[in-house]
Short mmCIF file of C-alpha atoms in Angstrom, two decimals:
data_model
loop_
_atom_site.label_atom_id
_atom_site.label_comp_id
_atom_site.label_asym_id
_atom_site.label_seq_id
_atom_site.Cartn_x
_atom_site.Cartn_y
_atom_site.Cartn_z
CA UNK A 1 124.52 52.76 124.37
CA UNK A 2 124.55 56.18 126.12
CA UNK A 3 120.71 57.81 126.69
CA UNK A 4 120.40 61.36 127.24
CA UNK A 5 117.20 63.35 128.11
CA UNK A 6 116.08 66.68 126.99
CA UNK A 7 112.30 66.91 128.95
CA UNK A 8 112.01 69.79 126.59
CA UNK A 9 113.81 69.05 123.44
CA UNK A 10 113.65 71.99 120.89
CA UNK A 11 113.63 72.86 117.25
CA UNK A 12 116.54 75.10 116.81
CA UNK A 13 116.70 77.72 114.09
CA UNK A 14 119.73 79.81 113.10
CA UNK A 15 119.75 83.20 111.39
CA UNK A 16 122.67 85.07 110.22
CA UNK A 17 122.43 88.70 109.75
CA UNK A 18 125.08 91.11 109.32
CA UNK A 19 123.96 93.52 112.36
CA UNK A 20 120.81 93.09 114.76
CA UNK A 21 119.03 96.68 115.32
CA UNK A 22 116.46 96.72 117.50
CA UNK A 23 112.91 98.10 115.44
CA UNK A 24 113.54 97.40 112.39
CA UNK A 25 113.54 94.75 109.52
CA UNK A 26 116.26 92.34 108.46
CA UNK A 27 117.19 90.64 105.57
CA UNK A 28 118.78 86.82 106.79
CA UNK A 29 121.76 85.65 105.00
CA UNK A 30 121.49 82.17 106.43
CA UNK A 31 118.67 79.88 107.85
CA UNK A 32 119.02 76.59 109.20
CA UNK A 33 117.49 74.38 111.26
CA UNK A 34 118.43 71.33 113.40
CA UNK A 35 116.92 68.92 116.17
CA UNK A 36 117.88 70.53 119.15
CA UNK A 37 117.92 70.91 123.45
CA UNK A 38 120.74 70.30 125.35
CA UNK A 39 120.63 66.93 125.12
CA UNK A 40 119.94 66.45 122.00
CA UNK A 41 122.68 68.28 121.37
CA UNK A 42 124.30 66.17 123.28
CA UNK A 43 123.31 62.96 121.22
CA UNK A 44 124.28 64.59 117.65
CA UNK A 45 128.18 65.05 118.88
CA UNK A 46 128.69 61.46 120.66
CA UNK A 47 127.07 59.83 117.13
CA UNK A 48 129.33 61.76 115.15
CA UNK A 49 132.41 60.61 117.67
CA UNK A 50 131.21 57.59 116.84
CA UNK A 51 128.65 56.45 120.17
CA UNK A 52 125.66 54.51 120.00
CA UNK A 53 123.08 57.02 121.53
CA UNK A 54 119.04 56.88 122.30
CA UNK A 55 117.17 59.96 122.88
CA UNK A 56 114.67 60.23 125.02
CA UNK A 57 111.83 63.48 126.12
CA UNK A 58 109.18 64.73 124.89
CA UNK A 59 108.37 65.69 121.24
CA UNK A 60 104.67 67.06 120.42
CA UNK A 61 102.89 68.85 117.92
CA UNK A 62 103.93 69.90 113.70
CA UNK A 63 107.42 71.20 115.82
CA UNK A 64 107.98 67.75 117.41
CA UNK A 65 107.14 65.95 114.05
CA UNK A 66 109.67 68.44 112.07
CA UNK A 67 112.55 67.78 115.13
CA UNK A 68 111.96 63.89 114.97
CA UNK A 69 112.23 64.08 111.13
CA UNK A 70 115.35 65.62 111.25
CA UNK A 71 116.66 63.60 114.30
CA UNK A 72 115.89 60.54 111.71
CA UNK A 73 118.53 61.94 109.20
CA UNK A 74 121.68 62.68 111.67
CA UNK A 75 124.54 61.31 110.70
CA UNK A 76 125.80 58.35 113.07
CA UNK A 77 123.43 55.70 115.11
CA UNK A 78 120.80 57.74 117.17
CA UNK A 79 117.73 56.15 118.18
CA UNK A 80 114.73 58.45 118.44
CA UNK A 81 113.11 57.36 121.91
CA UNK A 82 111.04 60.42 122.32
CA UNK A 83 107.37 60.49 124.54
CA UNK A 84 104.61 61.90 122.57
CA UNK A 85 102.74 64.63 123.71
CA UNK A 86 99.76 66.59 122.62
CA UNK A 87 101.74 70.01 123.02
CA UNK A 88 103.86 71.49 120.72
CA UNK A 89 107.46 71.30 121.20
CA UNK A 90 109.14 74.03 121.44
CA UNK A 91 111.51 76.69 118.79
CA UNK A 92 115.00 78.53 119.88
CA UNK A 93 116.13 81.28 117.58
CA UNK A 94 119.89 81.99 117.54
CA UNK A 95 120.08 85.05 115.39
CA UNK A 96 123.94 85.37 114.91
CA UNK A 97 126.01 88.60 114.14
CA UNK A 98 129.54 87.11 112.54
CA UNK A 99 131.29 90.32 112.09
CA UNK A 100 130.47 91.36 116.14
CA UNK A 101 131.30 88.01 116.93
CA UNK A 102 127.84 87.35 118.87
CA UNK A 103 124.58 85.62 119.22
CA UNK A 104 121.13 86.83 120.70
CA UNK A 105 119.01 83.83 121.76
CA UNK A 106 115.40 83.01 121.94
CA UNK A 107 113.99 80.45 123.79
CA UNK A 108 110.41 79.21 124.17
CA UNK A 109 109.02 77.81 127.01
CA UNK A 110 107.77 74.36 125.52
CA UNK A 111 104.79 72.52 125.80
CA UNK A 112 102.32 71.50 129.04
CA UNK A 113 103.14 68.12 129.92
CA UNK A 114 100.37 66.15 131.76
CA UNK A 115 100.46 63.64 134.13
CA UNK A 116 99.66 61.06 132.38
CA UNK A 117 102.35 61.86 130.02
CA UNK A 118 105.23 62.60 132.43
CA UNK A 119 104.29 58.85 133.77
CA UNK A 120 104.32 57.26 130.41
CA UNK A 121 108.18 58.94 130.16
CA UNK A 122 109.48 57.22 133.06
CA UNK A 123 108.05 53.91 132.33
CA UNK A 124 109.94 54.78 129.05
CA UNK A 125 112.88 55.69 131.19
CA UNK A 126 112.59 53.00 133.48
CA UNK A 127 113.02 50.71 130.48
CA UNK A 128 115.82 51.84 128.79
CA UNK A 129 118.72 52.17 131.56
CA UNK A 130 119.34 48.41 131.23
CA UNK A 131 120.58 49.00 128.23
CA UNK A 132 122.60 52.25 128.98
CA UNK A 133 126.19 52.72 129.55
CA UNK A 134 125.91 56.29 130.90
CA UNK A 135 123.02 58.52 131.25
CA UNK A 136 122.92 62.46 130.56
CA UNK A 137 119.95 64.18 132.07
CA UNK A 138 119.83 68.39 130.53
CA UNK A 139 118.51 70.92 130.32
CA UNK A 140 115.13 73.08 131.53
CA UNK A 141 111.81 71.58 132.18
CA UNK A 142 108.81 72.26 130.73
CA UNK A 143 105.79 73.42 132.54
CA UNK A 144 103.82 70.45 133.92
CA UNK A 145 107.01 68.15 135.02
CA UNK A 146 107.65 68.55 138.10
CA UNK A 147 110.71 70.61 139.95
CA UNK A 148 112.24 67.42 141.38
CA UNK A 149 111.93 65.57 138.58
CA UNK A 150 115.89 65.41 137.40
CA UNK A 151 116.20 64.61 141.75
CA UNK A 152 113.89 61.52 140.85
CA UNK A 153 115.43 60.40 137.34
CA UNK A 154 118.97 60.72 139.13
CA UNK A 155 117.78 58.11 141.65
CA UNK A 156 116.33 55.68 139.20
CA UNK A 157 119.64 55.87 137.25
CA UNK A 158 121.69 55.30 140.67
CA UNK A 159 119.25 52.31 141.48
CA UNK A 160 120.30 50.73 138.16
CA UNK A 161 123.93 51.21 137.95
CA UNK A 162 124.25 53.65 135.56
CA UNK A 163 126.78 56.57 136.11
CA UNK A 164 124.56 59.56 135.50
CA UNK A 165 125.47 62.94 134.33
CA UNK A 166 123.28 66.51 135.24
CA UNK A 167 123.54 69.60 133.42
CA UNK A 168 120.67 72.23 133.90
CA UNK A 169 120.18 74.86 136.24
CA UNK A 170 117.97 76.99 138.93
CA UNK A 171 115.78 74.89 141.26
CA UNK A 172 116.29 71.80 138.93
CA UNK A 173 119.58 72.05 139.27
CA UNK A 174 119.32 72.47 143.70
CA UNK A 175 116.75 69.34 143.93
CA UNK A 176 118.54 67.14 141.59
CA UNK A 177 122.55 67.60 143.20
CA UNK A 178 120.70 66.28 146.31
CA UNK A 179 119.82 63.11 144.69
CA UNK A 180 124.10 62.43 144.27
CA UNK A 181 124.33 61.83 140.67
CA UNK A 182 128.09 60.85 139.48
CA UNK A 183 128.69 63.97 137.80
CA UNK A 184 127.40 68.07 137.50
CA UNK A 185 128.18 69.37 134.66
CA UNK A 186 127.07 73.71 135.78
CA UNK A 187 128.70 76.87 133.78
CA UNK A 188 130.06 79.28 135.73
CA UNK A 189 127.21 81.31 136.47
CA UNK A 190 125.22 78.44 137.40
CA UNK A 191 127.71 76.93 139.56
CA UNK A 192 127.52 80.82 141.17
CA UNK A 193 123.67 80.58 141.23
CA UNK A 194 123.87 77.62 143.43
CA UNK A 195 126.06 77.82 145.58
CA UNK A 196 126.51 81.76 145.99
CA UNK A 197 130.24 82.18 145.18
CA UNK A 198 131.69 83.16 141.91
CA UNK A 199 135.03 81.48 143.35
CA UNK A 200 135.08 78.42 140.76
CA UNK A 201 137.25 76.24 143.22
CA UNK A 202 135.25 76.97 146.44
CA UNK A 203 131.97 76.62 144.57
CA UNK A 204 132.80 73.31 143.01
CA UNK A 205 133.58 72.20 146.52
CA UNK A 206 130.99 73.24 147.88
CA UNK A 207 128.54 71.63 145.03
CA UNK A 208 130.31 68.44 146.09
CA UNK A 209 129.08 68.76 149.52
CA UNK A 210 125.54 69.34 148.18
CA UNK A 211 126.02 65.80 146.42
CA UNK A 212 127.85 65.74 143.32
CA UNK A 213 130.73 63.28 142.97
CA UNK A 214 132.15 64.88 140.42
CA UNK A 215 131.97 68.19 139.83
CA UNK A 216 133.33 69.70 135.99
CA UNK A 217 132.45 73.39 135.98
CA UNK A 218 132.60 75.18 132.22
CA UNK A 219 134.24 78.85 132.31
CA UNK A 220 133.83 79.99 128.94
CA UNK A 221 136.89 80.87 127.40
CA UNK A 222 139.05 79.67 130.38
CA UNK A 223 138.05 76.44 129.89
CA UNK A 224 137.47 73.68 132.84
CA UNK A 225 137.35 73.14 136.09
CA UNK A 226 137.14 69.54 137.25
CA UNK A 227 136.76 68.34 140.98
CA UNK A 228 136.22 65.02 142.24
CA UNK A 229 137.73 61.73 144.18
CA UNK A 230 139.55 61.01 141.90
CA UNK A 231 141.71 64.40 141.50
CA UNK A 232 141.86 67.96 140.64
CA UNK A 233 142.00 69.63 137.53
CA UNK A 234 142.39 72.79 134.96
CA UNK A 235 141.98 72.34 131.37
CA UNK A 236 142.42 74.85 128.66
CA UNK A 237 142.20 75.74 125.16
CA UNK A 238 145.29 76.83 123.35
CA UNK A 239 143.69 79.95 121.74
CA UNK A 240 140.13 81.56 122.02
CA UNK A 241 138.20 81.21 119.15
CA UNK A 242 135.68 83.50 117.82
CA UNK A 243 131.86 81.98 116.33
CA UNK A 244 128.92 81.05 118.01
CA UNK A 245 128.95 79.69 121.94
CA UNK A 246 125.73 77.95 121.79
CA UNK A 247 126.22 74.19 122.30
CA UNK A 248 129.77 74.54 123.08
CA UNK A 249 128.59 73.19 126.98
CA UNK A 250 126.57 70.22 125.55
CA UNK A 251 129.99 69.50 123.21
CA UNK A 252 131.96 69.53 126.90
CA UNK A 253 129.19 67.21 128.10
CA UNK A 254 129.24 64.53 125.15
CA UNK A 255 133.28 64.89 125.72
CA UNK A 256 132.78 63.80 128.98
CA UNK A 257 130.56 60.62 128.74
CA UNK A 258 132.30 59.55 125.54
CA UNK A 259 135.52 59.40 127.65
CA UNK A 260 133.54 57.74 130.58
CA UNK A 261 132.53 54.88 128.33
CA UNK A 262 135.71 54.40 126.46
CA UNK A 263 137.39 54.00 130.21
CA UNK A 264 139.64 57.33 129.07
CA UNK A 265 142.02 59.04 132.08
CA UNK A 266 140.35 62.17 133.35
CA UNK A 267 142.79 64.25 131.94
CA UNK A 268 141.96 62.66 128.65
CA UNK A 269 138.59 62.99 128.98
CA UNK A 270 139.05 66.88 130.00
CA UNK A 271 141.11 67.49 126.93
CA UNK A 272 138.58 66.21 124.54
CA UNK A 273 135.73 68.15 126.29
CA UNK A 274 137.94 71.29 125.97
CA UNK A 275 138.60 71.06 122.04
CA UNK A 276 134.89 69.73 121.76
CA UNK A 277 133.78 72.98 123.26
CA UNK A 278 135.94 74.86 121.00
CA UNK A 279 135.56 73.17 118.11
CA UNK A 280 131.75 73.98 118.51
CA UNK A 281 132.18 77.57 118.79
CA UNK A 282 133.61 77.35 115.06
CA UNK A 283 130.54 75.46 113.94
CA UNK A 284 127.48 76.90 112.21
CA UNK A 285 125.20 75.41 114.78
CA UNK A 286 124.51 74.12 118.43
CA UNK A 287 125.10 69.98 118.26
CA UNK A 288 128.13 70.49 115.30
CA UNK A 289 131.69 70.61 116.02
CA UNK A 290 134.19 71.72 113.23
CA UNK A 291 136.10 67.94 113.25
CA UNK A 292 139.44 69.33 111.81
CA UNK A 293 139.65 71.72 114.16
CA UNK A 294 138.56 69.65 116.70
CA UNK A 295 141.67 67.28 116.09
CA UNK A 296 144.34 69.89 115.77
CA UNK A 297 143.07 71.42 119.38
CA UNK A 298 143.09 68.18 121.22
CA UNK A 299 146.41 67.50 121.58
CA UNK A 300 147.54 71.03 122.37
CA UNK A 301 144.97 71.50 125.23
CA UNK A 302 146.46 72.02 128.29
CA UNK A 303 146.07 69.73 131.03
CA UNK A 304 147.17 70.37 134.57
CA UNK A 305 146.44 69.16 138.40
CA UNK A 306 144.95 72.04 140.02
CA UNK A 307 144.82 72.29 143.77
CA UNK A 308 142.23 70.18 146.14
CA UNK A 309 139.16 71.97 146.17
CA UNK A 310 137.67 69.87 149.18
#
């Protein structure tokens, strides 16, 4: 089983328009909506690969009942290990413009958590890494968890064995790389954001000096950057693809860990990231992948050893 965490896990709803204008009304070609967070995300692309997953967060209020509904109905074995809280869980509105090929997000901030509630997750936690094969921790926090908290969960996951992945950002992001979990998982401007250079190579060495292991930095259309023990490498799409970028980072993230757990070469495991990402950029939504396209990419991404970064 792999267990990712999304402390604040999301209802995500798409709209299609044909042009966003600021001050005025639109008419939405498209609605849809889909349990989401990064991690969630993240859960909804290793089922459909074919992985075992459990979920676990928080999920609260009519929002948290509609996300847990529709959690129940994904395709492939997820198990639905959220917290309750008395908050509502939060909504993200993609509204996406196909013919300018781009997509203005909302996000909300997501519910208070209490005390009492953030310990009844990690007893939660705390019980469910025996059983875990890898562990993804992403994305923001909601207000009431504390900053270190990803630091703390990181620890927990070293303490029991588990290989642990960490993909969010800001001062999340600086506490928990100094708790040395096996793998960082930053986009390019977050990588930038914590370590201050927009060099890719000499900021993923330097994250690895902050704590990471493994370091596998996304860079949007110019795919990945991966640095680590146990080498150095560049991986790349064979084309760009036009569509909507949201989830494409979660898709490199459930790439990752699905390669992790099937015992997959790093540069197999960076060329199914790669066409994961892309493949998600085709899709309607954040947590899809378009699967045929997703095939014919993978074996025409391009692998190759890069030089040490440190």
């Amino acid at each position: 089983m792999i267990l990712t965490v999304t402390l604040n896990a999301a209802l995500d709803i798409t709209y299609r328009v044909p042009e966003l204008r600021p001050r005025t009304g639109h008419r939405v070609s498209e609605v849809a909506e889909r349990p989401g967070g990064k991690g969630v995300n993240v859960a909804r692309v290793l089922a459909a690969l074919g992985h075992r997953v459990t979920v676990a967060g928080f999920a609260g209020g009519p929002t948290g009942r509609v996300l847990r509904d529709l959690l129940a109905r994904t395709a492939g074995p997820v198990v639905d290990a959220l917290t309750p809280v008395a908050g509502t869980t939060r909504r993200t509105v993609s509204v996406v413009e196909p013919a300018a090929d781009d997509t203005t997000l909302f996000n909300e901030p997501g519910p208070a958590v209490t005390a009492a509630e953030w310990a009844a997750f990690q007893v939660a936690y705390r019980d469910l890494l025996p059983g875990a094969r890898a562990v993804a921790l992403c994305g923001s926090l909601p207000p009431g968890v504390p900053v270190g908290a990803y630091a703390h969960l990181v620890r927990e996951a070293r303490a029991a064995g588990v290989p642990v992945l960490l993909d969010t950002s800001g001062e999340p992001l600086r506490r928990g790389i100094a708790a040395r979990p096996d793998l960082l998982k930053p986009n390019a401007g977050e990588l930038a954001e914590l370590t201050g250079s927009h060099d890719a190579p000499q900021a993923a060495r330097d994250a690895r000096r902050r704590g990471a292991r493994t370091v596998v930095a996304s860079l949007g259309a110019a795919g990945l950057l991966a640095a680590g023990p146990e080498g150095h490498w560049r991986a790349v799409p064979p084309r760009p693809l036009r569509g909507n970028p949201a989830g494409a980072g979660d898709s490199v993230v459930a790439g990752l860990l699905s390669g992790l757990v099937e015992g997959l070469p790093w540069p197999d495991r960076l060329a199914r990231a790669t066409a994961l990402s892309a493949a998600t950029v085709a899709a309607p939504a954040a947590g899809e992948f378009d699967r045929a396209l997703y095939e014919e990419l993978l074996g025409r991404v391009g692998v190759a050893e890069a030089a040490p970064t440190g």
